[in-house]
PDB file of C-alpha atoms in Angstrom:
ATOM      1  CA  UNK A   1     127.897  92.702  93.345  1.00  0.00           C
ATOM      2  CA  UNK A   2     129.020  95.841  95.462  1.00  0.00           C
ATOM      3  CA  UNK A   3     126.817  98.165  93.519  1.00  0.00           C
ATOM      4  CA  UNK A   4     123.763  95.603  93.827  1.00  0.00           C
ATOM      5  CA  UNK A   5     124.483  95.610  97.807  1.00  0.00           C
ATOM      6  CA  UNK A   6     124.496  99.350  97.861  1.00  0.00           C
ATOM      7  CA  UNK A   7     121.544  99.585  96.250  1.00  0.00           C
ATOM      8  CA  UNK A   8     119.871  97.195  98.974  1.00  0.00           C
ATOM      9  CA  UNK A   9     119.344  94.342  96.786  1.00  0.00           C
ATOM     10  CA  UNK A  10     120.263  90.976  97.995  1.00  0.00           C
ATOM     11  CA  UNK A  11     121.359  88.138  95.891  1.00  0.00           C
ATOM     12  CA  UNK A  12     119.963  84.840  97.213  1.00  0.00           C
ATOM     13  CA  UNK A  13     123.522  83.262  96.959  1.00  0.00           C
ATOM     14  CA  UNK A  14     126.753  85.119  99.012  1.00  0.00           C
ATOM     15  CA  UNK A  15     128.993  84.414  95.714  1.00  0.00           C
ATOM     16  CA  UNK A  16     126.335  83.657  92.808  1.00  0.00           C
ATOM     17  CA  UNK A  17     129.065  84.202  90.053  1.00  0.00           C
ATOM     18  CA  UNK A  18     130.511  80.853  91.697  1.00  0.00           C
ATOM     19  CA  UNK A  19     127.298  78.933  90.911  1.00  0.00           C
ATOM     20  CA  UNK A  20     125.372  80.488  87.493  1.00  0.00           C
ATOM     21  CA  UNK A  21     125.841  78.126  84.027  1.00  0.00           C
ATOM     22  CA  UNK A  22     127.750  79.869  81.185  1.00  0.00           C
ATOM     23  CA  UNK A  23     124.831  80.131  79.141  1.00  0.00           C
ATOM     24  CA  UNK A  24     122.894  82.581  82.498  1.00  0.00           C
ATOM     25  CA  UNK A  25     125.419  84.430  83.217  1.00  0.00           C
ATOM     26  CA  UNK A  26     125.885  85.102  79.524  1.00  0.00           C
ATOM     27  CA  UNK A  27     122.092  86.428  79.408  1.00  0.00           C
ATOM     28  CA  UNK A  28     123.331  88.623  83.003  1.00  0.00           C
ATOM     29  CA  UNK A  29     125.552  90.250  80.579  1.00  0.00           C
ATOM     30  CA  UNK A  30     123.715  90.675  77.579  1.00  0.00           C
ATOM     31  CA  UNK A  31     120.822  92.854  79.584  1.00  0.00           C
ATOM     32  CA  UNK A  32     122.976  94.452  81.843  1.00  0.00           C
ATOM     33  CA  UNK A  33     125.223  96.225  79.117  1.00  0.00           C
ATOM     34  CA  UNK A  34     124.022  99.173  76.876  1.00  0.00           C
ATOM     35  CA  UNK A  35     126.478  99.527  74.330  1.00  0.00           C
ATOM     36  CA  UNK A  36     125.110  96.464  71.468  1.00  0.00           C
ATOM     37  CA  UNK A  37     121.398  96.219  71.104  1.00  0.00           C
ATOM     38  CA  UNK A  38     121.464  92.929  68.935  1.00  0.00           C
ATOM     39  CA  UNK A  39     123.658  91.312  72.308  1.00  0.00           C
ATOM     40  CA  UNK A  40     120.158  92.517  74.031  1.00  0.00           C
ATOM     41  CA  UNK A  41     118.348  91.342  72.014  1.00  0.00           C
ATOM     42  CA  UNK A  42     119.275  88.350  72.060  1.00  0.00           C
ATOM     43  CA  UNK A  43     119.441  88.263  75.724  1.00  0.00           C
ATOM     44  CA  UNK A  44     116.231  88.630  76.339  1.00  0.00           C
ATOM     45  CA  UNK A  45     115.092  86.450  73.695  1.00  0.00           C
ATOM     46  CA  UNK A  46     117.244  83.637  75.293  1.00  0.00           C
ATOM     47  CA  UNK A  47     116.299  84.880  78.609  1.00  0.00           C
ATOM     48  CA  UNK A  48     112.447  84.092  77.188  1.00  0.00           C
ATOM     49  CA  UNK A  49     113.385  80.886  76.386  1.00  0.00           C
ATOM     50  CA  UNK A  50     115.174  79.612  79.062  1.00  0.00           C
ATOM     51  CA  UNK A  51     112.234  79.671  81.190  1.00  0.00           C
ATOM     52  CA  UNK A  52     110.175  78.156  79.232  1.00  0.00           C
ATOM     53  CA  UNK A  53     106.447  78.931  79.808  1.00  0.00           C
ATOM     54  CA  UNK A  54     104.094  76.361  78.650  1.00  0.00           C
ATOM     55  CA  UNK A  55     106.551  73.735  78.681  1.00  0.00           C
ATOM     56  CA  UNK A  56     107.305  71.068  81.353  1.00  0.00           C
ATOM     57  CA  UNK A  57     109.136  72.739  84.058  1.00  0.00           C
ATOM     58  CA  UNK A  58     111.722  69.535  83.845  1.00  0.00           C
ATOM     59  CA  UNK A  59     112.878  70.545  80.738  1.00  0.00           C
ATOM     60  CA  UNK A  60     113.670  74.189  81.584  1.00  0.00           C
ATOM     61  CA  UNK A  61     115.695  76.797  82.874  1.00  0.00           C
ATOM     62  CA  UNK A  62     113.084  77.996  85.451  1.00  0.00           C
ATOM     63  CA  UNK A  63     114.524  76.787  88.541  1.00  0.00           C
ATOM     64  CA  UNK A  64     117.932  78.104  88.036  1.00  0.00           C
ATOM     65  CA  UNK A  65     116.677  81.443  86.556  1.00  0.00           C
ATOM     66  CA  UNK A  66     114.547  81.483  89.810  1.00  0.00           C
ATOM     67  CA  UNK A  67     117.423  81.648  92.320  1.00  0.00           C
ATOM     68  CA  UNK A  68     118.642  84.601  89.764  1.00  0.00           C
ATOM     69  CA  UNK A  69     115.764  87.278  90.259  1.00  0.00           C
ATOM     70  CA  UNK A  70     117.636  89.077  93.128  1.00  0.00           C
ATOM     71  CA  UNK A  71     120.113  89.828  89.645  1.00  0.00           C
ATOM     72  CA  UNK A  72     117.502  90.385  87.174  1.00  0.00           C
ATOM     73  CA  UNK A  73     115.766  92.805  89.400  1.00  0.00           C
ATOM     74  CA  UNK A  74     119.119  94.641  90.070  1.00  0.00           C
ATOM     75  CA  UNK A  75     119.814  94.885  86.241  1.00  0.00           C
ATOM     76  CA  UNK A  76     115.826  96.032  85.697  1.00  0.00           C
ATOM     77  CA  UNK A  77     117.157  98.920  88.309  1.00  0.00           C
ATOM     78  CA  UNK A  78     120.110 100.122  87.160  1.00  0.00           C
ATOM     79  CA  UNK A  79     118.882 100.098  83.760  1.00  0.00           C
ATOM     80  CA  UNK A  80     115.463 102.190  84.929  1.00  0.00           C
ATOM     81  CA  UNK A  81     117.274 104.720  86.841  1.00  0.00           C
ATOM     82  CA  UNK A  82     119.696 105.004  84.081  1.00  0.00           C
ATOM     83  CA  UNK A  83     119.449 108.768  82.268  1.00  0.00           C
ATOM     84  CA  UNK A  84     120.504 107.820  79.048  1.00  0.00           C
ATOM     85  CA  UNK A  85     117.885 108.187  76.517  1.00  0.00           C
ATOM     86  CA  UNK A  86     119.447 106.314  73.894  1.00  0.00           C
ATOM     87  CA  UNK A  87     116.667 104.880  71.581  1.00  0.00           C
ATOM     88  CA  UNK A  88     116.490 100.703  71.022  1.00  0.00           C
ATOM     89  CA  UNK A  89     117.532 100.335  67.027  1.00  0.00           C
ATOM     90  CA  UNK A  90     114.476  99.491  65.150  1.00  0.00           C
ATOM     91  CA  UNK A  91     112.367  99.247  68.170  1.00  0.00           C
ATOM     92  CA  UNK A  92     110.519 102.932  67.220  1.00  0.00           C
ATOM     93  CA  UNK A  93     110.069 105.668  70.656  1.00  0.00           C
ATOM     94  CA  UNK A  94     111.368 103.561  73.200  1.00  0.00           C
ATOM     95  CA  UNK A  95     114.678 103.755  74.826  1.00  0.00           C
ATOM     96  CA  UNK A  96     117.161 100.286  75.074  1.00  0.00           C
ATOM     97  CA  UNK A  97     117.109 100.852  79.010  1.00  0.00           C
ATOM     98  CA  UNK A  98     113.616 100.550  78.985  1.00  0.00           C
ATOM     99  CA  UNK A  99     113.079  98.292  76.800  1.00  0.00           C
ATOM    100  CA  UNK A 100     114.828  96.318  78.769  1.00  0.00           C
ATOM    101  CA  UNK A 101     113.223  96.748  81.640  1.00  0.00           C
ATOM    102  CA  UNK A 102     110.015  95.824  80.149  1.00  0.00           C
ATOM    103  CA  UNK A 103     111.432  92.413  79.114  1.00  0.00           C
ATOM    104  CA  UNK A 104     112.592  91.456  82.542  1.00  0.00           C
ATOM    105  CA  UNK A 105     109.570  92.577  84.270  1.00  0.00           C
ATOM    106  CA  UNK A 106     107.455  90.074  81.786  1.00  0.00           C
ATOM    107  CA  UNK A 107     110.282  87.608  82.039  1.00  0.00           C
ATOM    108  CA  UNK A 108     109.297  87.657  85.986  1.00  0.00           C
ATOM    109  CA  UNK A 109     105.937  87.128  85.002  1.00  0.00           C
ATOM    110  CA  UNK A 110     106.571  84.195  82.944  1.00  0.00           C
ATOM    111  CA  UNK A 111     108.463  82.591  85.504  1.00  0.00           C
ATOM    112  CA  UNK A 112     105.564  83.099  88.279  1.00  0.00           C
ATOM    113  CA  UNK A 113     103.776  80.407  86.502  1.00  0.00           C
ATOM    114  CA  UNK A 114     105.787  78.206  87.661  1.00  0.00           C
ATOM    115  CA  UNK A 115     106.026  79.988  90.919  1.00  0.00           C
ATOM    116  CA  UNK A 116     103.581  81.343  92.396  1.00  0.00           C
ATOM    117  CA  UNK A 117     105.120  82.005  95.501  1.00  0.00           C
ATOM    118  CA  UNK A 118     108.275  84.205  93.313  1.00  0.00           C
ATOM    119  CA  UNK A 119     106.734  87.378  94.868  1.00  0.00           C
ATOM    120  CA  UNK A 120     107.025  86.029  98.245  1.00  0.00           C
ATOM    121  CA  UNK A 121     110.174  84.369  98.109  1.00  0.00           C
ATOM    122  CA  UNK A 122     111.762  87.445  96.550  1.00  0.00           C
ATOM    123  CA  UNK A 123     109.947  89.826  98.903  1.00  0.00           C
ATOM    124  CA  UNK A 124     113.056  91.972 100.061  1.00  0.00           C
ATOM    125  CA  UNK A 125     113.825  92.476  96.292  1.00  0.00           C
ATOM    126  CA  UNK A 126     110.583  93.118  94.701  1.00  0.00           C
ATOM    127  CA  UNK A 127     109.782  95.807  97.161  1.00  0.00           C
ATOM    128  CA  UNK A 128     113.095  97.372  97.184  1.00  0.00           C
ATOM    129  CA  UNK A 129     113.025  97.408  93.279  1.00  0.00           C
ATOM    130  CA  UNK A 130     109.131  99.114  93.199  1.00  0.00           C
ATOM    131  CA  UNK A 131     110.755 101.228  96.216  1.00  0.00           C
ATOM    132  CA  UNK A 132     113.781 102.519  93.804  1.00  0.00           C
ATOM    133  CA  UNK A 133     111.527 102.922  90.919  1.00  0.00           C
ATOM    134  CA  UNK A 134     109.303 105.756  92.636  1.00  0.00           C
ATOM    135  CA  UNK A 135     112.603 108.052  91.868  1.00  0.00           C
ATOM    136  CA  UNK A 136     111.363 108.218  88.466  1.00  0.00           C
ATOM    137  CA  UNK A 137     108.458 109.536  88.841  1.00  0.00           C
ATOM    138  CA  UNK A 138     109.015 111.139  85.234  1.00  0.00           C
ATOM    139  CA  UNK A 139     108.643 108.155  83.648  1.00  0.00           C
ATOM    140  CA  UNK A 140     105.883 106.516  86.005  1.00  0.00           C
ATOM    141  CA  UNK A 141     103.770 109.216  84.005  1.00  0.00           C
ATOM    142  CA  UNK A 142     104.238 108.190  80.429  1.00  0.00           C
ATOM    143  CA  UNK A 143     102.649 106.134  78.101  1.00  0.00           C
ATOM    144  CA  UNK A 144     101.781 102.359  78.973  1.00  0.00           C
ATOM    145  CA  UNK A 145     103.433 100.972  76.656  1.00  0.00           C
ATOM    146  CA  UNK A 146     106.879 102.044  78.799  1.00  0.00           C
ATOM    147  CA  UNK A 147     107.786 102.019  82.844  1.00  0.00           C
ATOM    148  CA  UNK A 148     104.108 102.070  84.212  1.00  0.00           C
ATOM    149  CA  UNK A 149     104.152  98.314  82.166  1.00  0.00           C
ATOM    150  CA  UNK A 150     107.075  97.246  84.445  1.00  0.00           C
ATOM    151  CA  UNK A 151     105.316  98.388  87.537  1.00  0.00           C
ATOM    152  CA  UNK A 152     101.909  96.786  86.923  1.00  0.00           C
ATOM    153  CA  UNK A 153     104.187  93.614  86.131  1.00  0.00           C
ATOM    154  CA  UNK A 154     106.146  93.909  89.720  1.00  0.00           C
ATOM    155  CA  UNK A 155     102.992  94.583  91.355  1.00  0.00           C
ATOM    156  CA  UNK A 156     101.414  91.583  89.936  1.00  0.00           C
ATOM    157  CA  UNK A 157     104.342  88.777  91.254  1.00  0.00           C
ATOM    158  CA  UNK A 158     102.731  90.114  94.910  1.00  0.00           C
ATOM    159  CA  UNK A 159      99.975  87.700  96.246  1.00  0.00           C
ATOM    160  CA  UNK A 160      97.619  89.571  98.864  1.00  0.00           C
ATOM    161  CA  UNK A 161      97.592  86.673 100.890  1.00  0.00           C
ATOM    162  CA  UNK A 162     100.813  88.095 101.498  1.00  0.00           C
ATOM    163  CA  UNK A 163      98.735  90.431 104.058  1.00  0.00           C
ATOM    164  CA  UNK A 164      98.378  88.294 106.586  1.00  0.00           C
ATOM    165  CA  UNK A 165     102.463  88.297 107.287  1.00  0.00           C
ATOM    166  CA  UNK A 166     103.265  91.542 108.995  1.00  0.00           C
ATOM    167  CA  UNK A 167     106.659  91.775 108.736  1.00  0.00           C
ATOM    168  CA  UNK A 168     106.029  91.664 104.824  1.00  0.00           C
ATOM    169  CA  UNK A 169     102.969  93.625 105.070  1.00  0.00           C
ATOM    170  CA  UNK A 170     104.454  96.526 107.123  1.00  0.00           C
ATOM    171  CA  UNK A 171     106.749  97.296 104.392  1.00  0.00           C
ATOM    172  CA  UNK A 172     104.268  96.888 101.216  1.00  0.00           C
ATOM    173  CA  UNK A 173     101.709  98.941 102.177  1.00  0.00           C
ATOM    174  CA  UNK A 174     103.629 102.126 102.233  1.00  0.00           C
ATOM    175  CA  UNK A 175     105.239 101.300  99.027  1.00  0.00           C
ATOM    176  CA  UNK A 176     101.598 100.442  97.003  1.00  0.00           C
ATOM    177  CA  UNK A 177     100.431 103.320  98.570  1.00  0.00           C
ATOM    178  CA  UNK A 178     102.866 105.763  97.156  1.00  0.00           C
ATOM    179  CA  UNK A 179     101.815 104.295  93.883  1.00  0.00           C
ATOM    180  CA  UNK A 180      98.477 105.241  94.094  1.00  0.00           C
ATOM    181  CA  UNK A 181      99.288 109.099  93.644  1.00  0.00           C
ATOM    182  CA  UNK A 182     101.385 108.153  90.353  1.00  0.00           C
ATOM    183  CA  UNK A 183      99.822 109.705  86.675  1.00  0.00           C
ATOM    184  CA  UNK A 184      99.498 106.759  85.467  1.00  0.00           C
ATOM    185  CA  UNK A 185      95.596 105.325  85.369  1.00  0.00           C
ATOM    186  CA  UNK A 186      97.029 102.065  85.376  1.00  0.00           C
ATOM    187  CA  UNK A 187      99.243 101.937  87.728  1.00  0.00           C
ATOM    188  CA  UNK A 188      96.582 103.567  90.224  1.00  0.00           C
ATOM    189  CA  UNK A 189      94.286 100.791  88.976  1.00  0.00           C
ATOM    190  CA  UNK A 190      96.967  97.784  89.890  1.00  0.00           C
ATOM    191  CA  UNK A 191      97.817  99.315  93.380  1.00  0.00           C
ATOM    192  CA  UNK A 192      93.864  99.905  94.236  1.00  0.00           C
ATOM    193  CA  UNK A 193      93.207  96.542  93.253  1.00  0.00           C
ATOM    194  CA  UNK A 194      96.167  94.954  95.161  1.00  0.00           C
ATOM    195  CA  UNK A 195      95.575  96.605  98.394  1.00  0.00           C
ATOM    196  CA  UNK A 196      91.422  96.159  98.319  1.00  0.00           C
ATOM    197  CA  UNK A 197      92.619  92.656  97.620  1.00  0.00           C
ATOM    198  CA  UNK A 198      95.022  92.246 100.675  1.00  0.00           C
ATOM    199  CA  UNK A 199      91.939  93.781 102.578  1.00  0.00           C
ATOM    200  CA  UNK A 200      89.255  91.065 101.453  1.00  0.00           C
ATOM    201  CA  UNK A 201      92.233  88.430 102.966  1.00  0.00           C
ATOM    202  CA  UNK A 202      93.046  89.978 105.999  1.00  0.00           C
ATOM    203  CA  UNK A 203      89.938  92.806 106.776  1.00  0.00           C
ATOM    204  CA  UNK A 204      91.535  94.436 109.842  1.00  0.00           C
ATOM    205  CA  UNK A 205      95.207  94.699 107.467  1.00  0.00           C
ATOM    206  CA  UNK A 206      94.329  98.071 106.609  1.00  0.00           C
TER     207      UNK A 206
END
């Protein structure tokens, strides 16, 4: 929790170790460790799972996993800023940290159906995270099928109408912007849409 502080991400709850189920906290573990890529695995599998997507809401994890983003965006962090290069057994030109990132960001995504609001309620996080991510601007530049995937994902929990609140708004722009001069065509895509969106909402935003 220190290191997730220091980093300037928030967990929603002051002592969430206190509060997550055996089984979440287990899946915490699984994608926050780099040492066993079948523990990963089946993390993220589980992680899948637990939220559910297509299913009735009632009979999911969604609403717990929900009030875990702040720690699923910290672990997506750490594990993108991380320099070891270690390739994902049997997963071909892709290293285990970002694979893993890549299954959290689409986790997030899964779990916006169910929320739409995620990307507002976890404002503070989300931006921080795309925020921390610029660092590796190394990576922002490769192929699609790694980091710039995780971005477009991030950028799509965001909902212009978010525009019309300032105090969120103030600190977005700067951050989409930055993408913009990234490699990546896709990523330069995502962030042009995104802010001529927040511009259609609010016209005097920008």
């Amino acid at each position: 929790k220190a290191s997730m502080k220091a980093s300037g991400l928030q967990p929603v709850d002051d002592d969430p170790q206190d509060t997550v189920p055996k089984h979440l906290a287990h899946i915490l573990d699984g994608l926050a460790q780099n040492e066993d890529d079948i523990e990963l695995d089946q993390a993220a599998a589980s992680l899948t799972a637990c939220i559910g997507k297509g299913r009735d809401i009632k009979t999911t994890d969604a609403p717990k996993i929900f009030d875990l983003v702040p720690e699923l965006l910290w672990i997506l962090v750490a594990r993108a800023l991380s320099k070891d290069d270690r390739l994902f057994y049997s997963r071909g030109e892709i290293s285990a940290n970002l694979w893993t990132t890549i299954q959290i960001s689409q986790a997030l995504v899964d779990l916006r159906g169910f929320y739409p609001n995620l990307g507002e309620t976890h404002f503070v996080n989300l931006f921080t995270t795309l925020e921390a991510l610029l660092a590796r601007s190394d990576i922002l530049s490769e192929s699609a099928k790694q980091l710039p995937t995780v971005v477009i994902a991030l950028l799509s929990l965001w909902s212009p109408h978010i525009s019309t609140r300032a105090h969120f708004y103030t600190k977005a722009v700067p951050i989409i912007s930055a993408y913009l001069s990234q490699g990546n065509q896709g990523i330069k895509l995502t962030a042009f849409s995104l802010l001529e969106s927040c511009h259609s909402h609010a016209p005097r935003s920008l």
